[in-house]
């Protein structure tokens, strides 16, 4: 079972996890999942653009991640720059939401909400970027060269 069917294993695992959560907790798990957008909306209500501030932060950080993962060079031992791209996306998402809140001029509690929203967007951006790359990639990436031998 090579790389050709790994997407199927991932999908089956995700569906199995959701099914087991529903089987164990039933209605309570559905109510908890339905509460996530409401919680996000409540946190974003203090931002200048509301939920659009979150979406703006998410979109910008996903675009930066998508560009950084391609443009950043591989390390000396041939490893891809995933950590650097993830960190850039997280920092940008935090910057976008906190800057919006800073210019809106609200109190400390609103700044904390902006931090939470930026953190969620920054951590979600690489996941969405990887999902988009997995769905829309034209061809698989070329294998990395073997690491250089140390003299």
mmCIF file with all atom_site columns, N, CA, C and O in Angstrom, residues 57-108:
data_model
loop_
_atom_site.group_PDB
_atom_site.id
_atom_site.type_symbol
_atom_site.label_atom_id
_atom_site.label_alt_id
_atom_site.label_comp_id
_atom_site.label_asym_id
_atom_site.label_entity_id
_atom_site.label_seq_id
_atom_site.pdbx_PDB_ins_code
_atom_site.Cartn_x
_atom_site.Cartn_y
_atom_site.Cartn_z
_atom_site.occupancy
_atom_site.B_iso_or_equiv
_atom_site.pdbx_formal_charge
_atom_site.auth_seq_id
_atom_site.auth_comp_id
_atom_site.auth_asym_id
_atom_site.auth_atom_id
_atom_site.pdbx_PDB_model_num
ATOM 1   N N  . UNK A 1 57  ? -7.259  37.373 7.893  1.00 0.00 ? 57  UNK A N  1
ATOM 2   C CA . UNK A 1 57  ? -6.037  36.848 8.486  1.00 0.00 ? 57  UNK A CA 1
ATOM 3   C C  . UNK A 1 57  ? -5.744  35.441 7.976  1.00 0.00 ? 57  UNK A C  1
ATOM 4   O O  . UNK A 1 57  ? -4.603  35.110 7.646  1.00 0.00 ? 57  UNK A O  1
ATOM 5   N N  . UNK A 1 58  ? -6.758  34.619 7.893  1.00 0.00 ? 58  UNK A N  1
ATOM 6   C CA . UNK A 1 58  ? -6.593  33.248 7.409  1.00 0.00 ? 58  UNK A CA 1
ATOM 7   C C  . UNK A 1 58  ? -6.166  33.224 5.942  1.00 0.00 ? 58  UNK A C  1
ATOM 8   O O  . UNK A 1 58  ? -5.259  32.480 5.555  1.00 0.00 ? 58  UNK A O  1
ATOM 9   N N  . UNK A 1 59  ? -6.798  34.040 5.121  1.00 0.00 ? 59  UNK A N  1
ATOM 10  C CA . UNK A 1 59  ? -6.472  34.071 3.697  1.00 0.00 ? 59  UNK A CA 1
ATOM 11  C C  . UNK A 1 59  ? -5.043  34.567 3.463  1.00 0.00 ? 59  UNK A C  1
ATOM 12  O O  . UNK A 1 59  ? -4.282  33.961 2.698  1.00 0.00 ? 59  UNK A O  1
ATOM 13  N N  . UNK A 1 60  ? -4.670  35.656 4.130  1.00 0.00 ? 60  UNK A N  1
ATOM 14  C CA . UNK A 1 60  ? -3.315  36.189 3.943  1.00 0.00 ? 60  UNK A CA 1
ATOM 15  C C  . UNK A 1 60  ? -2.250  35.216 4.429  1.00 0.00 ? 60  UNK A C  1
ATOM 16  O O  . UNK A 1 60  ? -1.240  35.003 3.753  1.00 0.00 ? 60  UNK A O  1
ATOM 17  N N  . UNK A 1 61  ? -2.472  34.614 5.590  1.00 0.00 ? 61  UNK A N  1
ATOM 18  C CA . UNK A 1 61  ? -1.463  33.694 6.108  1.00 0.00 ? 61  UNK A CA 1
ATOM 19  C C  . UNK A 1 61  ? -1.389  32.411 5.276  1.00 0.00 ? 61  UNK A C  1
ATOM 20  O O  . UNK A 1 61  ? -0.308  31.848 5.110  1.00 0.00 ? 61  UNK A O  1
ATOM 21  N N  . UNK A 1 62  ? -2.506  31.971 4.710  1.00 0.00 ? 62  UNK A N  1
ATOM 22  C CA . UNK A 1 62  ? -2.467  30.800 3.828  1.00 0.00 ? 62  UNK A CA 1
ATOM 23  C C  . UNK A 1 62  ? -1.715  31.119 2.543  1.00 0.00 ? 62  UNK A C  1
ATOM 24  O O  . UNK A 1 62  ? -0.920  30.298 2.060  1.00 0.00 ? 62  UNK A O  1
ATOM 25  N N  . UNK A 1 63  ? -1.923  32.314 1.995  1.00 0.00 ? 63  UNK A N  1
ATOM 26  C CA . UNK A 1 63  ? -1.183  32.708 0.794  1.00 0.00 ? 63  UNK A CA 1
ATOM 27  C C  . UNK A 1 63  ? 0.311   32.834 1.068  1.00 0.00 ? 63  UNK A C  1
ATOM 28  O O  . UNK A 1 63  ? 1.133   32.405 0.261  1.00 0.00 ? 63  UNK A O  1
ATOM 29  N N  . UNK A 1 64  ? 0.669   33.403 2.207  1.00 0.00 ? 64  UNK A N  1
ATOM 30  C CA . UNK A 1 64  ? 2.081   33.519 2.566  1.00 0.00 ? 64  UNK A CA 1
ATOM 31  C C  . UNK A 1 64  ? 2.681   32.132 2.773  1.00 0.00 ? 64  UNK A C  1
ATOM 32  O O  . UNK A 1 64  ? 3.792   31.852 2.324  1.00 0.00 ? 64  UNK A O  1
ATOM 33  N N  . UNK A 1 65  ? 1.961   31.236 3.427  1.00 0.00 ? 65  UNK A N  1
ATOM 34  C CA . UNK A 1 65  ? 2.460   29.883 3.633  1.00 0.00 ? 65  UNK A CA 1
ATOM 35  C C  . UNK A 1 65  ? 2.677   29.189 2.294  1.00 0.00 ? 65  UNK A C  1
ATOM 36  O O  . UNK A 1 65  ? 3.709   28.548 2.076  1.00 0.00 ? 65  UNK A O  1
ATOM 37  N N  . UNK A 1 66  ? 1.692   29.323 1.379  1.00 0.00 ? 66  UNK A N  1
ATOM 38  C CA . UNK A 1 66  ? 1.789   28.677 0.068  1.00 0.00 ? 66  UNK A CA 1
ATOM 39  C C  . UNK A 1 66  ? 2.985   29.186 -0.732 1.00 0.00 ? 66  UNK A C  1
ATOM 40  O O  . UNK A 1 66  ? 3.636   28.427 -1.448 1.00 0.00 ? 66  UNK A O  1
ATOM 41  N N  . UNK A 1 67  ? 3.271   30.462 -0.600 1.00 0.00 ? 67  UNK A N  1
ATOM 42  C CA . UNK A 1 67  ? 4.427   31.027 -1.292 1.00 0.00 ? 67  UNK A CA 1
ATOM 43  C C  . UNK A 1 67  ? 5.730   30.622 -0.609 1.00 0.00 ? 67  UNK A C  1
ATOM 44  O O  . UNK A 1 67  ? 6.695   30.244 -1.265 1.00 0.00 ? 67  UNK A O  1
ATOM 45  N N  . UNK A 1 68  ? 5.741   30.676 0.713  1.00 0.00 ? 68  UNK A N  1
ATOM 46  C CA . UNK A 1 68  ? 6.967   30.375 1.453  1.00 0.00 ? 68  UNK A CA 1
ATOM 47  C C  . UNK A 1 68  ? 7.381   28.920 1.310  1.00 0.00 ? 68  UNK A C  1
ATOM 48  O O  . UNK A 1 68  ? 8.578   28.625 1.213  1.00 0.00 ? 68  UNK A O  1
ATOM 49  N N  . UNK A 1 69  ? 6.444   28.014 1.267  1.00 0.00 ? 69  UNK A N  1
ATOM 50  C CA . UNK A 1 69  ? 6.788   26.597 1.188  1.00 0.00 ? 69  UNK A CA 1
ATOM 51  C C  . UNK A 1 69  ? 7.463   26.273 -0.141 1.00 0.00 ? 69  UNK A C  1
ATOM 52  O O  . UNK A 1 69  ? 8.251   25.339 -0.242 1.00 0.00 ? 69  UNK A O  1
ATOM 53  N N  . UNK A 1 70  ? 7.190   27.087 -1.159 1.00 0.00 ? 70  UNK A N  1
ATOM 54  C CA . UNK A 1 70  ? 7.798   26.874 -2.472 1.00 0.00 ? 70  UNK A CA 1
ATOM 55  C C  . UNK A 1 70  ? 9.091   27.674 -2.617 1.00 0.00 ? 70  UNK A C  1
ATOM 56  O O  . UNK A 1 70  ? 10.083  27.182 -3.169 1.00 0.00 ? 70  UNK A O  1
ATOM 57  N N  . UNK A 1 71  ? 9.105   28.907 -2.116 1.00 0.00 ? 71  UNK A N  1
ATOM 58  C CA . UNK A 1 71  ? 10.225  29.809 -2.354 1.00 0.00 ? 71  UNK A CA 1
ATOM 59  C C  . UNK A 1 71  ? 11.388  29.659 -1.369 1.00 0.00 ? 71  UNK A C  1
ATOM 60  O O  . UNK A 1 71  ? 12.518  29.967 -1.719 1.00 0.00 ? 71  UNK A O  1
ATOM 61  N N  . UNK A 1 72  ? 11.116  29.247 -0.144 1.00 0.00 ? 72  UNK A N  1
ATOM 62  C CA . UNK A 1 72  ? 12.204  29.113 0.819  1.00 0.00 ? 72  UNK A CA 1
ATOM 63  C C  . UNK A 1 72  ? 13.103  27.952 0.421  1.00 0.00 ? 72  UNK A C  1
ATOM 64  O O  . UNK A 1 72  ? 12.622  26.903 0.006  1.00 0.00 ? 72  UNK A O  1
ATOM 65  N N  . UNK A 1 73  ? 14.422  28.124 0.552  1.00 0.00 ? 73  UNK A N  1
ATOM 66  C CA . UNK A 1 73  ? 15.323  27.041 0.140  1.00 0.00 ? 73  UNK A CA 1
ATOM 67  C C  . UNK A 1 73  ? 15.311  25.898 1.156  1.00 0.00 ? 73  UNK A C  1
ATOM 68  O O  . UNK A 1 73  ? 15.013  26.088 2.330  1.00 0.00 ? 73  UNK A O  1
ATOM 69  N N  . UNK A 1 74  ? 15.660  24.735 0.664  1.00 0.00 ? 74  UNK A N  1
ATOM 70  C CA . UNK A 1 74  ? 15.805  23.580 1.558  1.00 0.00 ? 74  UNK A CA 1
ATOM 71  C C  . UNK A 1 74  ? 17.057  23.773 2.408  1.00 0.00 ? 74  UNK A C  1
ATOM 72  O O  . UNK A 1 74  ? 17.970  24.524 2.053  1.00 0.00 ? 74  UNK A O  1
ATOM 73  N N  . UNK A 1 75  ? 17.093  23.119 3.546  1.00 0.00 ? 75  UNK A N  1
ATOM 74  C CA . UNK A 1 75  ? 18.260  23.244 4.422  1.00 0.00 ? 75  UNK A CA 1
ATOM 75  C C  . UNK A 1 75  ? 19.453  22.494 3.818  1.00 0.00 ? 75  UNK A C  1
ATOM 76  O O  . UNK A 1 75  ? 19.332  21.811 2.808  1.00 0.00 ? 75  UNK A O  1
ATOM 77  N N  . UNK A 1 76  ? 20.584  22.611 4.455  1.00 0.00 ? 76  UNK A N  1
ATOM 78  C CA . UNK A 1 76  ? 21.797  21.974 3.934  1.00 0.00 ? 76  UNK A CA 1
ATOM 79  C C  . UNK A 1 76  ? 21.675  20.464 3.827  1.00 0.00 ? 76  UNK A C  1
ATOM 80  O O  . UNK A 1 76  ? 22.275  19.851 2.964  1.00 0.00 ? 76  UNK A O  1
ATOM 81  N N  . UNK A 1 77  ? 20.911  19.872 4.715  1.00 0.00 ? 77  UNK A N  1
ATOM 82  C CA . UNK A 1 77  ? 20.767  18.420 4.663  1.00 0.00 ? 77  UNK A CA 1
ATOM 83  C C  . UNK A 1 77  ? 19.579  17.986 3.799  1.00 0.00 ? 77  UNK A C  1
ATOM 84  O O  . UNK A 1 77  ? 19.204  16.824 3.800  1.00 0.00 ? 77  UNK A O  1
ATOM 85  N N  . UNK A 1 78  ? 18.963  18.911 3.066  1.00 0.00 ? 78  UNK A N  1
ATOM 86  C CA . UNK A 1 78  ? 17.916  18.581 2.113  1.00 0.00 ? 78  UNK A CA 1
ATOM 87  C C  . UNK A 1 78  ? 16.509  18.593 2.672  1.00 0.00 ? 78  UNK A C  1
ATOM 88  O O  . UNK A 1 78  ? 15.579  18.207 1.989  1.00 0.00 ? 78  UNK A O  1
ATOM 89  N N  . UNK A 1 79  ? 16.328  19.048 3.892  1.00 0.00 ? 79  UNK A N  1
ATOM 90  C CA . UNK A 1 79  ? 14.991  19.080 4.482  1.00 0.00 ? 79  UNK A CA 1
ATOM 91  C C  . UNK A 1 79  ? 14.212  20.286 3.973  1.00 0.00 ? 79  UNK A C  1
ATOM 92  O O  . UNK A 1 79  ? 14.756  21.362 3.792  1.00 0.00 ? 79  UNK A O  1
ATOM 93  N N  . UNK A 1 80  ? 12.927  20.067 3.778  1.00 0.00 ? 80  UNK A N  1
ATOM 94  C CA . UNK A 1 80  ? 12.060  21.133 3.294  1.00 0.00 ? 80  UNK A CA 1
ATOM 95  C C  . UNK A 1 80  ? 11.801  22.159 4.403  1.00 0.00 ? 80  UNK A C  1
ATOM 96  O O  . UNK A 1 80  ? 11.845  21.828 5.573  1.00 0.00 ? 80  UNK A O  1
ATOM 97  N N  . UNK A 1 81  ? 11.478  23.400 4.027  1.00 0.00 ? 81  UNK A N  1
ATOM 98  C CA . UNK A 1 81  ? 11.312  24.488 5.020  1.00 0.00 ? 81  UNK A CA 1
ATOM 99  C C  . UNK A 1 81  ? 9.930   24.557 5.651  1.00 0.00 ? 81  UNK A C  1
ATOM 100 O O  . UNK A 1 81  ? 9.343   25.627 5.770  1.00 0.00 ? 81  UNK A O  1
ATOM 101 N N  . UNK A 1 82  ? 9.383   23.424 6.075  1.00 0.00 ? 82  UNK A N  1
ATOM 102 C CA . UNK A 1 82  ? 8.027   23.414 6.627  1.00 0.00 ? 82  UNK A CA 1
ATOM 103 C C  . UNK A 1 82  ? 7.916   24.242 7.902  1.00 0.00 ? 82  UNK A C  1
ATOM 104 O O  . UNK A 1 82  ? 6.962   24.991 8.066  1.00 0.00 ? 82  UNK A O  1
ATOM 105 N N  . UNK A 1 83  ? 8.869   24.098 8.802  1.00 0.00 ? 83  UNK A N  1
ATOM 106 C CA . UNK A 1 83  ? 8.785   24.832 10.068 1.00 0.00 ? 83  UNK A CA 1
ATOM 107 C C  . UNK A 1 83  ? 8.853   26.338 9.824  1.00 0.00 ? 83  UNK A C  1
ATOM 108 O O  . UNK A 1 83  ? 8.099   27.098 10.425 1.00 0.00 ? 83  UNK A O  1
ATOM 109 N N  . UNK A 1 84  ? 9.721   26.768 8.935  1.00 0.00 ? 84  UNK A N  1
ATOM 110 C CA . UNK A 1 84  ? 9.838   28.202 8.636  1.00 0.00 ? 84  UNK A CA 1
ATOM 111 C C  . UNK A 1 84  ? 8.559   28.744 8.014  1.00 0.00 ? 84  UNK A C  1
ATOM 112 O O  . UNK A 1 84  ? 8.093   29.824 8.378  1.00 0.00 ? 84  UNK A O  1
ATOM 113 N N  . UNK A 1 85  ? 7.984   28.007 7.089  1.00 0.00 ? 85  UNK A N  1
ATOM 114 C CA . UNK A 1 85  ? 6.751   28.455 6.436  1.00 0.00 ? 85  UNK A CA 1
ATOM 115 C C  . UNK A 1 85  ? 5.594   28.487 7.434  1.00 0.00 ? 85  UNK A C  1
ATOM 116 O O  . UNK A 1 85  ? 4.801   29.435 7.440  1.00 0.00 ? 85  UNK A O  1
ATOM 117 N N  . UNK A 1 86  ? 5.513   27.483 8.296  1.00 0.00 ? 86  UNK A N  1
ATOM 118 C CA . UNK A 1 86  ? 4.457   27.457 9.317  1.00 0.00 ? 86  UNK A CA 1
ATOM 119 C C  . UNK A 1 86  ? 4.596   28.637 10.275 1.00 0.00 ? 86  UNK A C  1
ATOM 120 O O  . UNK A 1 86  ? 3.611   29.269 10.661 1.00 0.00 ? 86  UNK A O  1
ATOM 121 N N  . UNK A 1 87  ? 5.830   28.929 10.662 1.00 0.00 ? 87  UNK A N  1
ATOM 122 C CA . UNK A 1 87  ? 6.078   30.033 11.584 1.00 0.00 ? 87  UNK A CA 1
ATOM 123 C C  . UNK A 1 87  ? 5.736   31.374 10.945 1.00 0.00 ? 87  UNK A C  1
ATOM 124 O O  . UNK A 1 87  ? 5.145   32.245 11.594 1.00 0.00 ? 87  UNK A O  1
ATOM 125 N N  . UNK A 1 88  ? 6.090   31.548 9.681  1.00 0.00 ? 88  UNK A N  1
ATOM 126 C CA . UNK A 1 88  ? 5.732   32.783 8.973  1.00 0.00 ? 88  UNK A CA 1
ATOM 127 C C  . UNK A 1 88  ? 4.218   32.971 8.918  1.00 0.00 ? 88  UNK A C  1
ATOM 128 O O  . UNK A 1 88  ? 3.712   34.078 9.132  1.00 0.00 ? 88  UNK A O  1
ATOM 129 N N  . UNK A 1 89  ? 3.499   31.900 8.635  1.00 0.00 ? 89  UNK A N  1
ATOM 130 C CA . UNK A 1 89  ? 2.036   31.993 8.571  1.00 0.00 ? 89  UNK A CA 1
ATOM 131 C C  . UNK A 1 89  ? 1.451   32.356 9.931  1.00 0.00 ? 89  UNK A C  1
ATOM 132 O O  . UNK A 1 89  ? 0.554   33.199 10.028 1.00 0.00 ? 89  UNK A O  1
ATOM 133 N N  . UNK A 1 90  ? 1.970   31.759 10.986 1.00 0.00 ? 90  UNK A N  1
ATOM 134 C CA . UNK A 1 90  ? 1.471   32.045 12.335 1.00 0.00 ? 90  UNK A CA 1
ATOM 135 C C  . UNK A 1 90  ? 1.744   33.492 12.728 1.00 0.00 ? 90  UNK A C  1
ATOM 136 O O  . UNK A 1 90  ? 0.856   34.190 13.223 1.00 0.00 ? 90  UNK A O  1
ATOM 137 N N  . UNK A 1 91  ? 2.953   33.967 12.470 1.00 0.00 ? 91  UNK A N  1
ATOM 138 C CA . UNK A 1 91  ? 3.312   35.342 12.826 1.00 0.00 ? 91  UNK A CA 1
ATOM 139 C C  . UNK A 1 91  ? 2.476   36.337 12.023 1.00 0.00 ? 91  UNK A C  1
ATOM 140 O O  . UNK A 1 91  ? 1.989   37.333 12.569 1.00 0.00 ? 91  UNK A O  1
ATOM 141 N N  . UNK A 1 92  ? 2.279   36.070 10.743 1.00 0.00 ? 92  UNK A N  1
ATOM 142 C CA . UNK A 1 92  ? 1.494   36.994 9.922  1.00 0.00 ? 92  UNK A CA 1
ATOM 143 C C  . UNK A 1 92  ? 0.038   37.043 10.385 1.00 0.00 ? 92  UNK A C  1
ATOM 144 O O  . UNK A 1 92  ? -0.549  38.127 10.468 1.00 0.00 ? 92  UNK A O  1
ATOM 145 N N  . UNK A 1 93  ? -0.546  35.895 10.691 1.00 0.00 ? 93  UNK A N  1
ATOM 146 C CA . UNK A 1 93  ? -1.935  35.878 11.151 1.00 0.00 ? 93  UNK A CA 1
ATOM 147 C C  . UNK A 1 93  ? -2.079  36.658 12.454 1.00 0.00 ? 93  UNK A C  1
ATOM 148 O O  . UNK A 1 93  ? -3.031  37.434 12.623 1.00 0.00 ? 93  UNK A O  1
ATOM 149 N N  . UNK A 1 94  ? -1.147  36.467 13.378 1.00 0.00 ? 94  UNK A N  1
ATOM 150 C CA . UNK A 1 94  ? -1.179  37.226 14.626 1.00 0.00 ? 94  UNK A CA 1
ATOM 151 C C  . UNK A 1 94  ? -1.018  38.723 14.367 1.00 0.00 ? 94  UNK A C  1
ATOM 152 O O  . UNK A 1 94  ? -1.716  39.543 14.950 1.00 0.00 ? 94  UNK A O  1
ATOM 153 N N  . UNK A 1 95  ? -0.108  39.076 13.469 1.00 0.00 ? 95  UNK A N  1
ATOM 154 C CA . UNK A 1 95  ? 0.113   40.487 13.138 1.00 0.00 ? 95  UNK A CA 1
ATOM 155 C C  . UNK A 1 95  ? -1.128  41.132 12.538 1.00 0.00 ? 95  UNK A C  1
ATOM 156 O O  . UNK A 1 95  ? -1.473  42.271 12.882 1.00 0.00 ? 95  UNK A O  1
ATOM 157 N N  . UNK A 1 96  ? -1.798  40.430 11.649 1.00 0.00 ? 96  UNK A N  1
ATOM 158 C CA . UNK A 1 96  ? -2.979  41.000 10.983 1.00 0.00 ? 96  UNK A CA 1
ATOM 159 C C  . UNK A 1 96  ? -4.089  41.275 11.996 1.00 0.00 ? 96  UNK A C  1
ATOM 160 O O  . UNK A 1 96  ? -4.647  42.379 12.030 1.00 0.00 ? 96  UNK A O  1
ATOM 161 N N  . UNK A 1 97  ? -4.398  40.312 12.842 1.00 0.00 ? 97  UNK A N  1
ATOM 162 C CA . UNK A 1 97  ? -5.502  40.516 13.780 1.00 0.00 ? 97  UNK A CA 1
ATOM 163 C C  . UNK A 1 97  ? -5.149  41.514 14.878 1.00 0.00 ? 97  UNK A C  1
ATOM 164 O O  . UNK A 1 97  ? -5.969  42.365 15.231 1.00 0.00 ? 97  UNK A O  1
ATOM 165 N N  . UNK A 1 98  ? -3.931  41.429 15.396 1.00 0.00 ? 98  UNK A N  1
ATOM 166 C CA . UNK A 1 98  ? -3.549  42.356 16.469 1.00 0.00 ? 98  UNK A CA 1
ATOM 167 C C  . UNK A 1 98  ? -3.424  43.778 15.938 1.00 0.00 ? 98  UNK A C  1
ATOM 168 O O  . UNK A 1 98  ? -3.810  44.737 16.613 1.00 0.00 ? 98  UNK A O  1
ATOM 169 N N  . UNK A 1 99  ? -2.930  43.942 14.720 1.00 0.00 ? 99  UNK A N  1
ATOM 170 C CA . UNK A 1 99  ? -2.830  45.282 14.129 1.00 0.00 ? 99  UNK A CA 1
ATOM 171 C C  . UNK A 1 99  ? -4.214  45.883 13.910 1.00 0.00 ? 99  UNK A C  1
ATOM 172 O O  . UNK A 1 99  ? -4.431  47.069 14.179 1.00 0.00 ? 99  UNK A O  1
ATOM 173 N N  . UNK A 1 100 ? -5.144  45.090 13.438 1.00 0.00 ? 100 UNK A N  1
ATOM 174 C CA . UNK A 1 100 ? -6.515  45.590 13.278 1.00 0.00 ? 100 UNK A CA 1
ATOM 175 C C  . UNK A 1 100 ? -7.075  46.054 14.615 1.00 0.00 ? 100 UNK A C  1
ATOM 176 O O  . UNK A 1 100 ? -7.676  47.120 14.711 1.00 0.00 ? 100 UNK A O  1
ATOM 177 N N  . UNK A 1 101 ? -6.865  45.259 15.644 1.00 0.00 ? 101 UNK A N  1
ATOM 178 C CA . UNK A 1 101 ? -7.383  45.605 16.956 1.00 0.00 ? 101 UNK A CA 1
ATOM 179 C C  . UNK A 1 101 ? -6.660  46.809 17.535 1.00 0.00 ? 101 UNK A C  1
ATOM 180 O O  . UNK A 1 101 ? -7.256  47.641 18.196 1.00 0.00 ? 101 UNK A O  1
ATOM 181 N N  . UNK A 1 102 ? -5.375  46.913 17.282 1.00 0.00 ? 102 UNK A N  1
ATOM 182 C CA . UNK A 1 102 ? -4.581  48.037 17.784 1.00 0.00 ? 102 UNK A CA 1
ATOM 183 C C  . UNK A 1 102 ? -5.107  49.353 17.219 1.00 0.00 ? 102 UNK A C  1
ATOM 184 O O  . UNK A 1 102 ? -5.267  50.339 17.937 1.00 0.00 ? 102 UNK A O  1
ATOM 185 N N  . UNK A 1 103 ? -5.375  49.375 15.915 1.00 0.00 ? 103 UNK A N  1
ATOM 186 C CA . UNK A 1 103 ? -5.871  50.597 15.298 1.00 0.00 ? 103 UNK A CA 1
ATOM 187 C C  . UNK A 1 103 ? -7.319  50.894 15.665 1.00 0.00 ? 103 UNK A C  1
ATOM 188 O O  . UNK A 1 103 ? -7.743  52.046 15.618 1.00 0.00 ? 103 UNK A O  1
ATOM 189 N N  . UNK A 1 104 ? -8.077  49.867 16.018 1.00 0.00 ? 104 UNK A N  1
ATOM 190 C CA . UNK A 1 104 ? -9.454  50.098 16.463 1.00 0.00 ? 104 UNK A CA 1
ATOM 191 C C  . UNK A 1 104 ? -9.479  50.727 17.850 1.00 0.00 ? 104 UNK A C  1
ATOM 192 O O  . UNK A 1 104 ? -10.430 51.392 18.218 1.00 0.00 ? 104 UNK A O  1
ATOM 193 N N  . UNK A 1 105 ? -8.425  50.483 18.643 1.00 0.00 ? 105 UNK A N  1
ATOM 194 C CA . UNK A 1 105 ? -8.268  51.140 19.931 1.00 0.00 ? 105 UNK A CA 1
ATOM 195 C C  . UNK A 1 105 ? -9.168  50.654 21.039 1.00 0.00 ? 105 UNK A C  1
ATOM 196 O O  . UNK A 1 105 ? -9.641  51.449 21.828 1.00 0.00 ? 105 UNK A O  1
ATOM 197 N N  . UNK A 1 106 ? -9.407  49.366 21.117 1.00 0.00 ? 106 UNK A N  1
ATOM 198 C CA . UNK A 1 106 ? -10.223 48.833 22.202 1.00 0.00 ? 106 UNK A CA 1
ATOM 199 C C  . UNK A 1 106 ? -9.340  48.388 23.357 1.00 0.00 ? 106 UNK A C  1
ATOM 200 O O  . UNK A 1 106 ? -8.129  48.483 23.317 1.00 0.00 ? 106 UNK A O  1
ATOM 201 N N  . UNK A 1 107 ? -9.943  47.859 24.396 1.00 0.00 ? 107 UNK A N  1
ATOM 202 C CA . UNK A 1 107 ? -9.247  47.518 25.629 1.00 0.00 ? 107 UNK A CA 1
ATOM 203 C C  . UNK A 1 107 ? -8.444  46.234 25.562 1.00 0.00 ? 107 UNK A C  1
ATOM 204 O O  . UNK A 1 107 ? -8.304  45.595 24.515 1.00 0.00 ? 107 UNK A O  1
ATOM 205 N N  . UNK A 1 108 ? -7.940  45.850 26.738 1.00 0.00 ? 108 UNK A N  1
ATOM 206 C CA . UNK A 1 108 ? -7.080  44.678 26.863 1.00 0.00 ? 108 UNK A CA 1
ATOM 207 C C  . UNK A 1 108 ? -7.813  43.385 26.503 1.00 0.00 ? 108 UNK A C  1
ATOM 208 O O  . UNK A 1 108 ? -7.237  42.500 25.894 1.00 0.00 ? 108 UNK A O  1
#
